[in-house]
PDB file of C-alpha atoms in Angstrom:
ATOM      1  CA  UNK A   1     -15.577   5.300  -9.523  1.00  0.00           C
ATOM      2  CA  UNK A   2     -13.099   5.889  -6.675  1.00  0.00           C
ATOM      3  CA  UNK A   3      -9.920   3.820  -6.829  1.00  0.00           C
ATOM      4  CA  UNK A   4      -6.720   3.875  -4.796  1.00  0.00           C
ATOM      5  CA  UNK A   5      -3.438   2.238  -5.789  1.00  0.00           C
ATOM      6  CA  UNK A   6       0.027   1.860  -4.335  1.00  0.00           C
ATOM      7  CA  UNK A   7       3.128   1.908  -6.483  1.00  0.00           C
ATOM      8  CA  UNK A   8       6.868   1.862  -6.221  1.00  0.00           C
ATOM      9  CA  UNK A   9      10.254   0.658  -7.284  1.00  0.00           C
ATOM     10  CA  UNK A  10      13.723   0.679  -5.784  1.00  0.00           C
ATOM     11  CA  UNK A  11      16.822   1.722  -7.693  1.00  0.00           C
ATOM     12  CA  UNK A  12      20.113   0.590  -6.195  1.00  0.00           C
ATOM     13  CA  UNK A  13      23.100   2.597  -7.354  1.00  0.00           C
ATOM     14  CA  UNK A  14      26.405   0.731  -7.415  1.00  0.00           C
ATOM     15  CA  UNK A  15      27.885   3.497  -5.354  1.00  0.00           C
ATOM     16  CA  UNK A  16      25.553   5.730  -3.443  1.00  0.00           C
ATOM     17  CA  UNK A  17      22.161   5.563  -1.798  1.00  0.00           C
ATOM     18  CA  UNK A  18      19.252   3.297  -2.559  1.00  0.00           C
ATOM     19  CA  UNK A  19      16.508   5.402  -4.112  1.00  0.00           C
ATOM     20  CA  UNK A  20      12.821   4.631  -3.685  1.00  0.00           C
ATOM     21  CA  UNK A  21      10.234   5.953  -6.089  1.00  0.00           C
ATOM     22  CA  UNK A  22       6.531   5.430  -5.758  1.00  0.00           C
ATOM     23  CA  UNK A  23       3.543   6.569  -3.834  1.00  0.00           C
ATOM     24  CA  UNK A  24      -0.160   6.380  -3.395  1.00  0.00           C
ATOM     25  CA  UNK A  25      -2.439   7.284  -6.284  1.00  0.00           C
ATOM     26  CA  UNK A  26      -6.148   8.069  -6.475  1.00  0.00           C
ATOM     27  CA  UNK A  27      -8.699   8.074  -9.274  1.00  0.00           C
ATOM     28  CA  UNK A  28     -12.179   9.559  -8.973  1.00  0.00           C
ATOM     29  CA  UNK A  29     -13.287   8.631 -12.496  1.00  0.00           C
ATOM     30  CA  UNK A  30     -12.956   4.856 -12.555  1.00  0.00           C
ATOM     31  CA  UNK A  31      -9.279   4.871 -13.517  1.00  0.00           C
ATOM     32  CA  UNK A  32      -9.469   7.209 -16.520  1.00  0.00           C
ATOM     33  CA  UNK A  33      -7.109   9.622 -14.772  1.00  0.00           C
ATOM     34  CA  UNK A  34      -4.908   9.414 -11.675  1.00  0.00           C
ATOM     35  CA  UNK A  35      -3.401  11.875  -9.232  1.00  0.00           C
ATOM     36  CA  UNK A  36      -0.522  11.251  -6.846  1.00  0.00           C
ATOM     37  CA  UNK A  37      -1.724  11.695  -3.268  1.00  0.00           C
ATOM     38  CA  UNK A  38       1.766  11.299  -1.806  1.00  0.00           C
ATOM     39  CA  UNK A  39       5.102  10.173  -3.211  1.00  0.00           C
ATOM     40  CA  UNK A  40       8.615   8.988  -2.327  1.00  0.00           C
ATOM     41  CA  UNK A  41       7.344   5.841  -0.595  1.00  0.00           C
ATOM     42  CA  UNK A  42       6.861   2.324  -1.951  1.00  0.00           C
ATOM     43  CA  UNK A  43       3.249   1.501  -1.113  1.00  0.00           C
ATOM     44  CA  UNK A  44       2.626  -2.244  -1.351  1.00  0.00           C
ATOM     45  CA  UNK A  45      -0.910  -2.468   0.001  1.00  0.00           C
ATOM     46  CA  UNK A  46      -3.998  -0.233   0.113  1.00  0.00           C
ATOM     47  CA  UNK A  47      -7.565  -0.493   1.405  1.00  0.00           C
ATOM     48  CA  UNK A  48     -10.719   1.637   1.418  1.00  0.00           C
ATOM     49  CA  UNK A  49     -13.022   0.832   4.338  1.00  0.00           C
ATOM     50  CA  UNK A  50     -16.397  -0.384   3.054  1.00  0.00           C
ATOM     51  CA  UNK A  51     -18.240   0.822   6.169  1.00  0.00           C
ATOM     52  CA  UNK A  52     -16.906   4.382   5.709  1.00  0.00           C
ATOM     53  CA  UNK A  53     -15.373   5.024   2.243  1.00  0.00           C
ATOM     54  CA  UNK A  54     -13.696   8.209   3.481  1.00  0.00           C
ATOM     55  CA  UNK A  55     -11.292   6.058   5.567  1.00  0.00           C
ATOM     56  CA  UNK A  56      -8.331   4.802   3.550  1.00  0.00           C
ATOM     57  CA  UNK A  57      -5.209   2.847   4.468  1.00  0.00           C
ATOM     58  CA  UNK A  58      -1.848   2.419   2.800  1.00  0.00           C
ATOM     59  CA  UNK A  59       1.157   0.438   3.972  1.00  0.00           C
ATOM     60  CA  UNK A  60       4.829   0.170   3.153  1.00  0.00           C
ATOM     61  CA  UNK A  61       7.833  -1.513   4.699  1.00  0.00           C
ATOM     62  CA  UNK A  62       8.466   1.593   6.805  1.00  0.00           C
ATOM     63  CA  UNK A  63       5.029   2.913   7.820  1.00  0.00           C
ATOM     64  CA  UNK A  64       1.263   2.548   7.972  1.00  0.00           C
ATOM     65  CA  UNK A  65      -0.835   5.391   6.605  1.00  0.00           C
ATOM     66  CA  UNK A  66      -4.439   6.350   7.382  1.00  0.00           C
ATOM     67  CA  UNK A  67      -6.663   8.995   5.828  1.00  0.00           C
ATOM     68  CA  UNK A  68     -10.072  10.008   7.150  1.00  0.00           C
ATOM     69  CA  UNK A  69     -10.898  12.301   4.217  1.00  0.00           C
ATOM     70  CA  UNK A  70     -10.609  10.019   1.172  1.00  0.00           C
ATOM     71  CA  UNK A  71      -6.897  10.580   0.731  1.00  0.00           C
ATOM     72  CA  UNK A  72      -6.581  14.355   1.071  1.00  0.00           C
ATOM     73  CA  UNK A  73      -4.568  14.209   4.322  1.00  0.00           C
ATOM     74  CA  UNK A  74      -2.722  11.317   5.971  1.00  0.00           C
ATOM     75  CA  UNK A  75      -1.562  10.213   9.409  1.00  0.00           C
ATOM     76  CA  UNK A  76       1.685   8.235   9.449  1.00  0.00           C
ATOM     77  CA  UNK A  77       2.292   5.486  11.993  1.00  0.00           C
ATOM     78  CA  UNK A  78       5.608   3.762  12.481  1.00  0.00           C
ATOM     79  CA  UNK A  79       8.883   3.781  14.318  1.00  0.00           C
ATOM     80  CA  UNK A  80      11.267   6.182  12.587  1.00  0.00           C
ATOM     81  CA  UNK A  81      14.257   4.944  14.618  1.00  0.00           C
ATOM     82  CA  UNK A  82      13.710   1.353  13.437  1.00  0.00           C
ATOM     83  CA  UNK A  83      12.581   2.386   9.957  1.00  0.00           C
ATOM     84  CA  UNK A  84       9.483   0.208  10.161  1.00  0.00           C
ATOM     85  CA  UNK A  85       6.195  -0.248  12.013  1.00  0.00           C
ATOM     86  CA  UNK A  86       4.726  -2.954  14.222  1.00  0.00           C
ATOM     87  CA  UNK A  87       5.459  -4.274  17.695  1.00  0.00           C
ATOM     88  CA  UNK A  88       8.842  -3.516  19.241  1.00  0.00           C
ATOM     89  CA  UNK A  89      11.390  -6.191  18.381  1.00  0.00           C
ATOM     90  CA  UNK A  90       9.517  -7.333  15.274  1.00  0.00           C
ATOM     91  CA  UNK A  91      10.106  -6.400  11.652  1.00  0.00           C
ATOM     92  CA  UNK A  92       6.788  -6.882   9.853  1.00  0.00           C
ATOM     93  CA  UNK A  93       8.205  -7.038   6.337  1.00  0.00           C
ATOM     94  CA  UNK A  94       6.397  -5.976   3.169  1.00  0.00           C
ATOM     95  CA  UNK A  95       2.600  -5.629   3.462  1.00  0.00           C
ATOM     96  CA  UNK A  96       0.713  -7.599   0.811  1.00  0.00           C
ATOM     97  CA  UNK A  97      -2.875  -7.071   1.977  1.00  0.00           C
ATOM     98  CA  UNK A  98      -4.863  -4.872   4.347  1.00  0.00           C
ATOM     99  CA  UNK A  99      -8.421  -5.713   5.339  1.00  0.00           C
ATOM    100  CA  UNK A 100     -10.777  -3.635   7.475  1.00  0.00           C
ATOM    101  CA  UNK A 101     -13.405  -5.102   9.744  1.00  0.00           C
ATOM    102  CA  UNK A 102     -16.776  -4.614   7.971  1.00  0.00           C
ATOM    103  CA  UNK A 103     -18.270  -3.289  11.228  1.00  0.00           C
ATOM    104  CA  UNK A 104     -15.291  -1.265  12.523  1.00  0.00           C
ATOM    105  CA  UNK A 105     -12.940   0.742  10.274  1.00  0.00           C
ATOM    106  CA  UNK A 106     -10.467   1.111  13.156  1.00  0.00           C
ATOM    107  CA  UNK A 107      -9.842  -2.657  13.194  1.00  0.00           C
ATOM    108  CA  UNK A 108      -7.434  -3.651  10.455  1.00  0.00           C
ATOM    109  CA  UNK A 109      -5.621  -6.882   9.655  1.00  0.00           C
ATOM    110  CA  UNK A 110      -2.395  -6.723   7.640  1.00  0.00           C
ATOM    111  CA  UNK A 111      -0.716  -9.722   6.010  1.00  0.00           C
ATOM    112  CA  UNK A 112       2.982  -9.242   5.303  1.00  0.00           C
ATOM    113  CA  UNK A 113       5.474 -11.051   3.148  1.00  0.00           C
ATOM    114  CA  UNK A 114       8.248 -12.251   5.482  1.00  0.00           C
ATOM    115  CA  UNK A 115       6.536 -10.850   8.570  1.00  0.00           C
ATOM    116  CA  UNK A 116       3.264 -12.598   9.335  1.00  0.00           C
ATOM    117  CA  UNK A 117      -0.195 -11.289  10.121  1.00  0.00           C
ATOM    118  CA  UNK A 118      -0.736  -8.203  12.286  1.00  0.00           C
ATOM    119  CA  UNK A 119      -3.807  -6.423  13.603  1.00  0.00           C
ATOM    120  CA  UNK A 120      -4.730  -3.029  14.980  1.00  0.00           C
ATOM    121  CA  UNK A 121      -7.837  -1.955  16.862  1.00  0.00           C
ATOM    122  CA  UNK A 122      -7.073   1.769  16.698  1.00  0.00           C
ATOM    123  CA  UNK A 123      -6.627   2.437  12.995  1.00  0.00           C
ATOM    124  CA  UNK A 124      -2.934   1.568  12.841  1.00  0.00           C
ATOM    125  CA  UNK A 125      -1.629   3.606  15.780  1.00  0.00           C
ATOM    126  CA  UNK A 126      -0.668   0.419  17.643  1.00  0.00           C
ATOM    127  CA  UNK A 127      -0.145  -2.976  16.050  1.00  0.00           C
ATOM    128  CA  UNK A 128       0.184  -6.474  17.484  1.00  0.00           C
ATOM    129  CA  UNK A 129       0.785  -9.971  16.112  1.00  0.00           C
ATOM    130  CA  UNK A 130      -2.495 -11.568  15.050  1.00  0.00           C
ATOM    131  CA  UNK A 131      -1.124 -15.094  14.801  1.00  0.00           C
ATOM    132  CA  UNK A 132       0.910 -17.437  16.939  1.00  0.00           C
ATOM    133  CA  UNK A 133       3.395 -19.697  15.232  1.00  0.00           C
ATOM    134  CA  UNK A 134       2.964 -18.311  11.711  1.00  0.00           C
ATOM    135  CA  UNK A 135       5.253 -15.489  10.706  1.00  0.00           C
ATOM    136  CA  UNK A 136       5.524 -15.823   6.952  1.00  0.00           C
ATOM    137  CA  UNK A 137       9.202 -15.073   7.532  1.00  0.00           C
ATOM    138  CA  UNK A 138      12.055 -16.579   5.589  1.00  0.00           C
ATOM    139  CA  UNK A 139      14.143 -18.640   7.990  1.00  0.00           C
ATOM    140  CA  UNK A 140      17.917 -18.378   7.667  1.00  0.00           C
ATOM    141  CA  UNK A 141      19.119 -20.679  10.394  1.00  0.00           C
ATOM    142  CA  UNK A 142      17.843 -23.164  12.931  1.00  0.00           C
ATOM    143  CA  UNK A 143      19.743 -24.543  15.919  1.00  0.00           C
ATOM    144  CA  UNK A 144      18.944 -27.234  18.460  1.00  0.00           C
ATOM    145  CA  UNK A 145      20.772 -27.108  21.768  1.00  0.00           C
ATOM    146  CA  UNK A 146      22.974 -30.248  21.847  1.00  0.00           C
ATOM    147  CA  UNK A 147      22.522 -30.453  25.634  1.00  0.00           C
ATOM    148  CA  UNK A 148      18.729 -30.015  25.558  1.00  0.00           C
ATOM    149  CA  UNK A 149      16.822 -30.927  22.362  1.00  0.00           C
ATOM    150  CA  UNK A 150      13.702 -29.075  23.572  1.00  0.00           C
ATOM    151  CA  UNK A 151      15.626 -25.778  23.319  1.00  0.00           C
ATOM    152  CA  UNK A 152      15.321 -24.629  19.670  1.00  0.00           C
ATOM    153  CA  UNK A 153      16.420 -21.308  18.168  1.00  0.00           C
ATOM    154  CA  UNK A 154      15.379 -19.906  14.789  1.00  0.00           C
ATOM    155  CA  UNK A 155      16.722 -16.856  12.941  1.00  0.00           C
ATOM    156  CA  UNK A 156      14.598 -15.283  10.238  1.00  0.00           C
ATOM    157  CA  UNK A 157      13.789 -12.013   8.492  1.00  0.00           C
ATOM    158  CA  UNK A 158      11.329 -10.927  11.180  1.00  0.00           C
ATOM    159  CA  UNK A 159      12.926 -11.584  14.581  1.00  0.00           C
ATOM    160  CA  UNK A 160      14.727 -14.341  16.470  1.00  0.00           C
ATOM    161  CA  UNK A 161      12.507 -17.047  17.950  1.00  0.00           C
ATOM    162  CA  UNK A 162      13.219 -19.392  20.872  1.00  0.00           C
ATOM    163  CA  UNK A 163      11.280 -22.467  21.896  1.00  0.00           C
ATOM    164  CA  UNK A 164      11.828 -24.187  25.242  1.00  0.00           C
ATOM    165  CA  UNK A 165       9.503 -27.086  24.448  1.00  0.00           C
ATOM    166  CA  UNK A 166      10.799 -28.311  21.108  1.00  0.00           C
TER     167      UNK A 166
END
């Protein structure tokens, strides 16, 4: 009967700030009624750990959230200065799915639109790339060094990439 859902929308004023409305919602009666657990954040992915249903995760563009008491209180992980989470120098993008390891609720894997796949072994406190070569990012430009064709540069929504071996 316990459900968790993320919600949100962005309103862009012609002149003025971009406003985000949304949050994380919880139902304890199979969806008959809902309460807002926290608001003012666009939550695009949620997960309840099957091994310990009191551990919940939520994710947005700007932060990862973890609760150890079924959504009553939350820890927030991210880099406020960069306005996002994930490894330094990388912009993960919008989370589309979180999965917990069936044997270890601290191990999570997060797939992101325009950012790739990330993993954490400490419940979201630190995050690293889980894949090599796949980012899921939208590429904007690609350049090949005219003096050395094995030197390739790519610019995308996540981070710049450089290859020295083509």
